[in-house]
Coordinates of C-alpha atoms and ligand atoms in Angstrom, one line a residue:
X1 CA -12.4 6.2 -28.1
X2 CA -15.0 5.5 -30.8
X3 CA -14.0 2.0 -31.1
X4 CA -15.4 1.2 -27.6
X5 CA -19.0 0.9 -26.6
X6 CA -19.9 1.7 -23.0
X7 CA -21.5 -1.2 -21.2
X8 CA -21.7 0.1 -17.6
X9 CA -19.9 2.0 -14.9
X10 CA -18.2 -0.4 -12.5
X11 CA -16.5 2.0 -10.2
X12 CA -16.6 5.6 -9.2
X13 CA -14.1 7.5 -7.2
X14 CA -12.5 10.9 -6.8
X15 CA -10.2 10.2 -9.7
X16 CA -13.2 9.8 -12.1
X17 CA -14.9 6.5 -13.2
X18 CA -14.0 3.0 -14.1
X19 CA -16.1 1.9 -17.1
X20 CA -16.8 -1.5 -18.6
X21 CA -16.5 -1.2 -22.3
X22 CA -16.6 -3.4 -25.4
X23 CA -14.2 -3.1 -28.3
X24 CA -16.4 -3.1 -31.4
X25 CA -14.0 -4.9 -33.7
X26 CA -13.1 -7.8 -31.3
X27 CA -16.1 -7.8 -28.9
X28 CA -13.6 -8.0 -26.2
X29 CA -14.5 -6.4 -22.9
X30 CA -12.1 -4.0 -21.2
X31 CA -12.1 -1.7 -18.3
X32 CA -11.6 2.0 -19.2
X33 CA -10.5 4.2 -16.4
X34 CA -11.6 7.7 -17.0
X35 CA -9.4 10.1 -15.0
X36 CA -10.1 13.7 -14.6
X37 CA -7.0 15.7 -15.4
X38 CA -6.0 18.3 -12.9
X39 CA -5.2 21.8 -14.1
X40 CA -1.6 22.1 -12.9
X41 CA 1.1 20.6 -15.1
X42 CA 2.4 18.8 -12.0
X43 CA -1.0 17.3 -11.4
X44 CA -1.3 16.2 -15.0
X45 CA 2.1 14.6 -14.9
X46 CA 1.1 12.9 -11.7
X47 CA -2.1 11.5 -13.2
X48 CA -0.2 10.2 -16.3
X49 CA 2.0 8.2 -14.0
X50 CA -0.7 5.6 -13.6
X51 CA -0.8 4.9 -17.3
X52 CA 2.9 5.1 -17.7
X53 CA 3.7 2.7 -14.9
X54 CA 0.9 0.3 -15.7
X55 CA 2.1 0.2 -19.3
X56 CA 5.6 -0.9 -18.1
X57 CA 4.1 -4.0 -16.6
X58 CA 3.6 -7.2 -18.4
X59 CA 2.8 -10.0 -16.1
X60 CA 0.0 -12.6 -15.7
X61 CA -0.5 -11.3 -12.1
X62 CA -0.8 -7.6 -13.0
X63 CA -3.8 -6.2 -14.8
X64 CA -2.8 -5.9 -18.4
X65 CA -2.5 -2.5 -20.0
X66 CA -4.0 -2.1 -23.4
X67 CA -3.7 1.6 -24.3
X68 CA -4.2 5.0 -23.0
X69 CA -5.2 8.3 -24.6
X70 CA -6.4 11.8 -23.7
X71 CA -9.5 13.4 -24.8
X72 CA -10.4 16.0 -22.2
X73 CA -9.8 13.2 -19.6
X74 CA -7.1 10.7 -19.4
X75 CA -8.3 7.2 -20.5
X76 CA -6.6 4.0 -19.5
X77 CA -7.8 0.9 -21.2
X78 CA -6.9 -2.4 -19.5
X79 CA -7.8 -6.0 -19.1
X80 CA -11.2 -6.7 -17.5
X81 CA -11.1 -8.9 -14.4
X82 CA -14.5 -10.6 -14.3
X83 CA -14.2 -12.2 -10.9
X84 CA -14.6 -9.1 -8.7
X85 CA -12.0 -8.1 -6.1
X86 CA -10.5 -9.9 -3.2
X87 CA -12.4 -7.8 -0.7
X88 CA -15.6 -8.9 -2.1
X89 CA -14.4 -12.5 -2.1
X90 CA -13.5 -12.1 1.6
X91 CA -16.9 -10.6 2.5
X92 CA -18.7 -13.4 0.6
X93 CA -17.2 -15.9 2.9
X94 CA -19.5 -14.6 5.6
X95 CA -17.1 -15.7 8.3
X96 CA -16.1 -19.1 6.8
X97 CA -12.4 -19.2 6.6
X98 CA -10.6 -20.0 3.3
X99 CA -8.7 -23.2 3.2
X100 CA -4.9 -22.7 3.4
X101 CA -4.1 -24.1 0.0
X102 CA -6.5 -21.5 -1.6
X103 CA -4.9 -18.7 0.4
X104 CA -1.4 -19.7 -0.7
X105 CA -2.5 -20.1 -4.3
X106 CA -3.6 -16.5 -4.3
X107 CA -0.8 -15.3 -2.2
X108 CA 1.9 -16.8 -4.5
X109 CA 0.3 -15.1 -7.5
X110 CA 0.3 -11.8 -5.6
X111 CA 3.9 -12.2 -4.7
X112 CA 4.8 -12.8 -8.3
X113 CA 3.0 -9.7 -9.3
X114 CA 4.7 -7.7 -6.6
X115 CA 8.1 -9.1 -7.5
X116 CA 7.5 -8.0 -11.1
X117 CA 6.8 -4.4 -10.2
X118 CA 9.6 -4.3 -7.7
X119 CA 12.0 -5.7 -10.3
X120 CA 11.0 -2.8 -12.4
X121 CA 11.7 -0.5 -9.4
X122 CA 8.1 0.5 -9.0
X123 CA 6.4 0.8 -5.7
X124 CA 2.6 0.2 -5.7
X125 CA 2.0 1.9 -2.4
X126 CA -1.7 1.0 -2.3
X127 CA -1.8 -2.8 -2.0
X128 CA -5.0 -3.8 -0.4
X129 CA -7.7 -6.4 -1.1
X130 CA -9.8 -3.9 -2.9
X131 CA -7.1 -3.3 -5.5
X132 CA -6.6 -7.0 -6.1
X133 CA -8.8 -8.4 -8.8
X134 CA -9.9 -12.0 -9.6
X135 CA -10.8 -13.7 -12.9
X136 CA -13.3 -16.4 -13.4
X137 CA -10.4 -18.7 -14.0
X138 CA -9.1 -18.2 -10.5
X139 CA -6.2 -15.9 -11.5
X140 CA -5.3 -13.0 -9.2
X141 CA -4.2 -9.7 -10.6
X142 CA -2.8 -6.6 -8.9
X143 CA -4.5 -3.4 -10.2
X144 CA -5.0 0.2 -9.5
X145 CA -1.6 1.8 -10.1
X146 CA -3.0 5.2 -9.2
X147 CA -0.6 5.6 -6.3
X148 CA 2.4 3.8 -7.8
X149 CA 5.7 5.6 -8.1
X150 CA 9.1 4.8 -9.6
X151 CA 11.7 4.1 -7.0
X152 CA 14.6 6.4 -6.7
X153 CA 13.0 8.8 -9.1
X154 CA 14.2 12.3 -8.9
X155 CA 12.7 15.2 -7.2
X156 CA 9.3 15.0 -8.9
X157 CA 8.6 12.1 -6.7
X158 CA 9.4 13.8 -3.5
X159 CA 5.9 14.3 -2.3
X160 CA 3.3 12.3 -0.5
X161 CA 2.9 8.7 0.4
X162 CA -0.5 7.9 -0.7
X163 CA -2.0 4.9 0.9
X164 CA -4.8 3.4 2.9
X165 CA -4.2 3.8 6.7
X166 CA -5.1 0.2 7.6
X167 CA -2.4 -1.0 5.2
X168 CA 0.2 1.7 5.9
X169 CA 3.4 0.4 7.4
X170 CA 5.1 1.9 10.6
X171 CA 7.8 3.7 8.6
X172 CA 5.2 5.9 7.1
X173 CA 3.8 7.0 10.4
X174 CA 7.3 7.5 11.7
X175 CA 8.2 9.6 8.7
X176 CA 11.3 7.4 7.9
X177 CA 12.2 6.3 4.4
X178 CA 9.9 3.9 2.7
X179 CA 10.9 1.4 0.0
X180 CA 9.8 -1.9 -1.6
X181 CA 9.3 -3.4 1.9
X182 CA 6.5 -1.0 2.6
X183 CA 4.5 -2.9 -0.1
X184 CA 5.5 -6.1 1.7
X185 CA 3.9 -4.8 4.9
X186 CA 0.6 -4.1 3.0
X187 CA 0.8 -7.5 1.3
X188 CA 1.1 -8.9 4.8
X189 CA -2.2 -7.1 5.7
X190 CA -3.8 -8.8 2.7
X191 CA -2.5 -12.2 3.7
X192 CA -3.8 -11.6 7.2
X193 CA -7.2 -10.7 5.8
X194 CA -7.3 -13.8 3.7
X195 CA -6.7 -15.9 6.8
X196 CA -8.9 -14.2 9.4
X197 CA -11.4 -12.3 7.2
X198 CA -10.5 -9.2 9.3
X199 CA -8.1 -6.3 9.2
X200 CA -5.0 -7.0 11.2
X201 CA -5.0 -3.7 12.9
X202 CA -8.3 -2.3 14.1
X203 CA -8.7 0.5 16.6
X204 CA -11.1 3.1 17.8
X205 CA -9.1 6.2 16.9
X206 CA -6.3 7.3 14.6
X207 CA -4.0 7.4 17.5
X208 CA -4.6 3.8 18.5
X209 CA -4.5 2.6 14.9
X210 CA -1.1 4.1 14.5
X211 CA 0.0 2.7 17.8
X212 CA -1.1 -0.8 17.0
X213 CA 0.6 -0.6 13.6
X214 CA 3.9 0.7 15.1
X215 CA 3.8 -1.9 17.9
X216 CA 2.8 -4.7 15.5
X217 CA 0.0 -5.6 17.8
X218 CA -2.4 -8.0 16.1
X219 CA -4.3 -11.0 17.1
X220 CA -2.6 -14.3 16.1
X221 CA -3.8 -16.2 13.1
X222 CA -6.3 -19.0 13.8
X223 CA -4.5 -22.2 14.8
X224 CA -5.9 -24.1 11.8
X225 CA -3.2 -22.5 9.7
X226 CA 0.3 -23.9 9.4
X227 CA 3.4 -22.8 11.1
X228 CA 4.6 -21.6 7.7
X229 CA 1.7 -19.1 7.4
X230 CA 2.2 -17.8 10.9
X231 CA 6.0 -17.5 10.2
X232 CA 5.5 -15.7 6.9
X233 CA 3.1 -13.2 8.4
X234 CA 5.4 -12.5 11.3
X235 CA 8.3 -11.8 8.9
X236 CA 6.2 -9.5 6.8
X237 CA 5.1 -7.5 9.8
X238 CA 8.6 -6.9 11.0
X239 CA 8.8 -3.3 12.2
X240 CA 12.0 -2.5 10.4
X241 CA 11.6 -2.6 6.6
X242 CA 15.0 -4.2 6.2
X243 CA 13.9 -7.2 8.3
X244 CA 11.0 -7.9 6.1
X245 CA 11.5 -10.4 3.3
X246 CA 11.4 -9.2 -0.3
X247 CA 8.9 -10.7 -2.7
X248 CA 11.7 -12.8 -4.2
X249 CA 12.8 -14.0 -0.8
X250 CA 9.2 -15.0 0.0
X251 CA 8.9 -16.9 -3.3
X252 CA 12.1 -18.8 -2.7
X253 CA 10.6 -20.5 0.4
X254 CA 10.5 -24.2 -0.3
X255 CA 7.0 -24.5 1.2
X256 CA 5.6 -22.3 -1.6
X257 CA 7.3 -24.1 -4.5
X258 CA 4.3 -26.3 -5.2
X259 CA 2.0 -23.3 -5.4
X260 CA 4.4 -21.6 -7.8
X261 CA 4.4 -24.8 -10.0
X262 CA 0.7 -24.7 -10.0
X263 CA 0.5 -21.2 -11.4
X264 CA 3.4 -21.4 -13.9
X265 CA 3.5 -23.0 -17.3
X266 CA 6.3 -25.6 -17.5
X267 CA 8.6 -23.6 -19.7
X268 CA 8.4 -20.6 -17.4
X269 CA 8.9 -22.7 -14.3
X270 CA 12.5 -23.7 -15.3
X271 CA 13.3 -20.0 -16.0
X272 CA 11.8 -18.9 -12.8
X273 CA 13.7 -21.4 -10.7
X274 CA 16.9 -20.5 -12.4
X275 CA 16.2 -16.8 -11.7
X276 CA 15.5 -17.5 -8.0
X277 CA 18.7 -19.5 -7.8
X278 CA 20.7 -16.7 -9.2
X279 CA 19.1 -14.2 -7.0
X280 CA 19.9 -16.3 -4.0
X281 CA 23.6 -16.1 -4.8
X282 CA 25.5 -13.3 -3.2
X283 CA 25.8 -9.9 -4.7
X284 CA 23.9 -10.7 -7.9
X285 CA 21.0 -10.8 -5.6
X286 CA 21.3 -7.1 -5.1
X287 CA 18.2 -5.6 -6.7
X288 CA 20.3 -2.7 -7.9
X289 CA 23.2 -4.9 -8.7
X290 CA 23.1 -4.1 -12.4
X291 CA 23.0 -0.4 -11.8
X292 CA 26.2 1.4 -12.6
X293 CA 27.8 3.8 -10.1
X294 CA 27.2 7.4 -10.6
X295 CA 25.2 10.3 -9.3
X296 CA 21.5 10.3 -9.3
X297 CA 20.6 10.8 -12.9
X298 CA 17.7 10.3 -15.2
X299 CA 18.6 8.0 -18.0
X300 CA 18.0 9.1 -21.6
X301 CA 14.7 8.3 -23.3
X302 CA 12.9 7.7 -20.2
X303 CA 15.4 5.2 -18.8
X304 CA 15.2 4.7 -15.1
X305 CA 17.2 7.1 -12.9
X306 CA 20.2 5.6 -11.2
X307 CA 21.5 6.2 -7.8
X308 CA 25.2 5.9 -7.0
X309 CA 25.5 5.6 -3.4
X310 CA 23.3 3.9 -0.9
X311 CA 21.9 6.3 1.5
X312 CA 22.6 5.4 5.1
X313 CA 19.7 5.7 7.4
X314 CA 20.0 6.0 11.1
X315 CA 20.5 2.6 12.6
X316 CA 17.8 0.9 14.5
X317 CA 14.1 1.6 14.4
X318 CA 12.9 4.9 15.6
X319 CA 10.7 4.9 18.7
X320 CA 9.6 8.4 18.1
X321 CA 5.9 7.7 17.4
X322 CA 5.7 5.3 20.3
X323 CA 7.3 7.7 22.6
X324 CA 5.1 10.4 21.4
X325 CA 2.0 8.2 21.9
X326 CA 3.1 7.5 25.5
X327 CA 2.5 11.2 26.1
X328 CA -0.5 11.3 23.9
X329 CA -2.7 12.9 26.5
X330 CA -0.7 16.1 26.4
X331 CA -0.9 16.3 22.6
X332 CA -3.6 18.5 21.4
X333 CA -4.7 20.6 18.5
X334 CA -2.2 23.2 17.4
X335 CA -5.1 25.2 16.1
X336 CA -5.6 28.1 18.4
X337 CA -9.3 28.9 18.8
X338 CA -11.1 31.3 21.1
X339 CA -14.6 30.8 22.2
X340 CA -17.0 33.3 21.2
X341 CA -18.6 35.1 24.2
X342 CA -22.0 34.6 22.8
X343 CA -22.0 30.8 23.2
X344 CA -20.3 27.7 22.2
X345 CA -19.3 28.6 18.7
X346 CA -15.6 28.4 18.1
X347 CA -14.3 31.5 16.5
X348 CA -10.8 31.8 15.1
X349 CA -8.8 34.9 15.9
X350 CA -8.2 36.3 12.5
X351 CA -5.3 38.5 13.5
X352 CA -3.2 35.5 14.2
X353 CA -2.2 32.7 12.0
X354 CA -4.7 29.9 12.6
X355 CA -2.5 26.9 12.3
X356 CA 0.9 26.5 13.9
X357 CA 2.6 23.3 13.3
X358 CA 5.2 22.0 15.6
X359 CA 8.4 20.9 14.1
X360 CA 8.8 17.4 15.4
X361 CA 7.3 15.3 12.8
X362 CA 5.5 12.5 14.7
X363 CA 3.9 15.0 17.0
X364 CA 3.0 17.1 14.1
X365 CA 1.5 14.2 12.4
X366 CA -0.6 13.4 15.4
X367 CA -1.7 16.9 15.7
X368 CA -2.7 17.0 12.1
X369 CA -4.5 13.7 12.4
X370 CA -6.4 14.9 15.5
X371 CA -7.7 17.8 13.4
X372 CA -8.3 15.9 10.3
X373 CA -11.7 14.6 9.4
X374 CA -11.0 11.1 8.2
X375 CA -13.1 11.6 5.2
X376 CA -10.7 14.3 4.1
X377 CA -7.9 11.8 4.0
X378 CA -6.2 11.1 0.7
X379 CA -8.4 9.9 -2.0
X380 CA -7.4 6.4 -1.9
X381 CA -8.0 6.1 1.8
X382 CA -10.9 3.9 2.5
X383 CA -11.1 4.6 6.2
X384 CA -14.2 6.4 7.1
X385 CA -15.8 7.3 10.4
X386 CA -19.6 7.2 10.1
X387 CA -21.3 10.1 11.8
X388 CA -21.8 9.2 15.4
X389 CA -19.6 6.1 15.4
X390 CA -16.9 6.1 17.9
X391 CA -14.5 3.8 16.1
X392 CA -12.6 3.7 12.9
X393 CA -14.1 1.2 10.6
X394 CA -12.8 -0.4 7.4
X395 CA -14.7 -2.7 5.2
X396 CA -13.7 -5.7 7.3
X397 CA -14.2 -4.2 10.7
X398 CA -16.3 -6.0 13.2
X399 CA -19.9 -5.0 13.3
X400 CA -19.9 -4.5 17.0
X401 CA -17.9 -1.8 18.6
X402 CA -14.3 -2.2 17.6
X403 CA -12.3 -3.4 20.5
X404 CA -9.5 -1.1 21.4
X405 CA -7.1 -3.2 23.2
X406 CA -4.1 -0.9 22.9
X407 CA -4.3 1.0 26.1
X408 CA -4.7 -2.1 28.3
X409 CA -3.3 -4.9 26.3
X410 CA -5.3 -8.2 26.1
X411 CA -3.7 -11.5 26.3
X412 CA -4.6 -12.6 22.8
X413 CA -2.8 -9.6 21.3
X414 CA 0.6 -10.6 20.2
X415 CA 3.3 -8.0 20.4
X416 CA 6.1 -9.6 18.6
X417 CA 9.3 -8.7 20.4
X418 CA 11.3 -10.4 17.7
X419 CA 10.2 -7.7 15.4
X420 CA 12.6 -5.4 17.2
X421 CA 15.5 -7.7 16.9
X422 CA 17.9 -7.1 14.0
X423 CA 17.8 -9.5 11.1
X424 CA 19.3 -7.5 8.4
X425 CA 18.3 -8.4 4.8
X426 CA 20.5 -5.9 3.1
X427 CA 19.8 -7.4 -0.2
X428 CA 16.4 -6.0 -0.3
X429 CA 16.9 -2.6 1.1
X430 CA 18.9 -0.8 -1.5
X431 CA 15.8 0.7 -2.8
X432 CA 15.4 3.8 -0.9
X433 CA 14.2 7.1 -2.2
X434 CA 15.6 10.5 -1.9
X435 CA 16.1 11.4 1.7
X436 CA 13.7 14.2 1.5
X437 CA 11.1 11.6 0.9
X438 CA 8.5 11.0 2.1
X439 CA 7.2 14.4 2.9
X440 CA 3.7 13.4 3.3
X441 CA 3.4 15.7 6.3
X442 CA 3.2 18.7 4.0
X443 CA 0.5 17.0 2.1
X444 CA -1.4 16.3 5.3
X445 CA -1.0 19.9 6.3
X446 CA -2.4 21.0 3.0
X447 CA -5.3 18.6 3.4
X448 CA -6.2 20.0 6.8
X449 CA -5.7 23.6 5.7
X450 CA -8.0 23.1 2.9
X451 CA -10.6 21.6 5.1
Ligands
ADP501 P1 -9.5 3.8 -7.5 O1 -8.3 4.7 -7.6 O2 -10.8 4.5 -7.4 O3 -9.4 2.9 -6.3 P2 -9.4 1.5 -9.2 O4 -8.4 1.3 -10.3 O5 -9.2 0.7 -8.0 O6 -9.5 3.0 -8.9 O7 -10.8 1.2 -9.9 C1 -12.0 1.4 -9.2 C2 -12.9 0.2 -9.2 O8 -13.2 -0.2 -10.5 C3 -12.2 -1.0 -8.5 O9 -12.4 -1.1 -7.2 C4 -12.9 -2.2 -9.3 O10 -14.2 -2.4 -8.7 C5 -13.2 -1.6 -10.7 N1 -12.0 -2.0 -11.5 C6 -10.9 -1.3 -11.8 N2 -10.1 -1.9 -12.6 C7 -10.7 -3.1 -12.9 C8 -10.3 -4.2 -13.7 N3 -9.2 -4.2 -14.5 N4 -11.2 -5.2 -13.8 C9 -12.3 -5.2 -13.1 N5 -12.7 -4.2 -12.3 C10 -11.9 -3.1 -12.2
MG502 MG1 -8.6 1.2 -6.0

């Protein structure tokens, strides 16, 4: 700690602060994330995950870990990215679109970073333009591992899906298993933002945001962009996770080869091509192919846990949220309130339990969301609803009233029917977590109960 001098605070959030510091001996600048440690042992373990997982990564497109220590708080020292974040870069464009080659140069670097973490069986779970950092040299680095989790980790992991609603894939809203492809969806949102300077899914309420995400209803990319970009995005926004390409599959697209070459030193290029070739060959492509059979177990000395048998999930995508939304008007708060006789003040009857949650998860979710103040959403959520504003707004939302085209669909909104057609990419889907995951409903319940 003493070896660093504080230069300034560069970020502040519910976790604590991000500080720009200088190492006295080397004069190098670093970012030191100061994380408040919760009281509970589980909470402490959870916070440490960020440092543990970031430390596992070593890749030019992932923010480099330097060290971490505890001194009342948890401190994570990492590489300083001096070019700001991608969200800032998008905003700075002030409506002028990026040229395609620039988008693809960034995108390929991002995919390489994502491939690296998925190869290590880690899910980032909060990929968004605000968590992607730039350097003055034009390098792109994925950061903020505060929501990251090890895949197939044992029970400790069976809790919430933390994420930012705009970037959250359909499977999360449908409460079906999530895996590496959930990060691919979020990465698709970032790709879309790079092309249009807007969020792909914008709506005037939680309900419509969820509906748009589940329907995959987004305005098409501007025609200035190539077929390749349109195609890529369409694949990444497939409703069913198994139909989305993995990061390796994306990187193996021939149209991206020249961008990969640009960002790789020659000696690495040969290795990388070799690796992609191997991965494209049959079973060796299986991301868990090198994992021995056996029950779910945690390896010794912090080795990754193994899973023996692939879990079989119900075939075909669930329509539950969509069905539920069709009847949305009959959904209402499950909080029972009685009006006070003296006026309009809502008084809860204390003799009765205040909150009763229905069992069906999508309905429950919607009920919860209807009662949830958006600002109470998980810490990493960046959605906010300014007082008096009628629509949800993210950092790239239009200034004028957000159009809500979900109820009466407009012509320029593409609902991609192909997304519902099967195109199994089994190779990429062996990554699933415990089937009691994700139980983020419990977390939402807690959140609302603590409101
Ligand atoms: P949070 O969990 O609050 O989102 P982040 O890790 O994203 O935490 O850090 C918060 C902010 O601090 C970021 O949005 C960014 O502005 C800044 N920041 C974090 N890490 C870095 C870094 N390595 N280089 C430059 N800025 C960073
Ligand atoms: Mg962040």
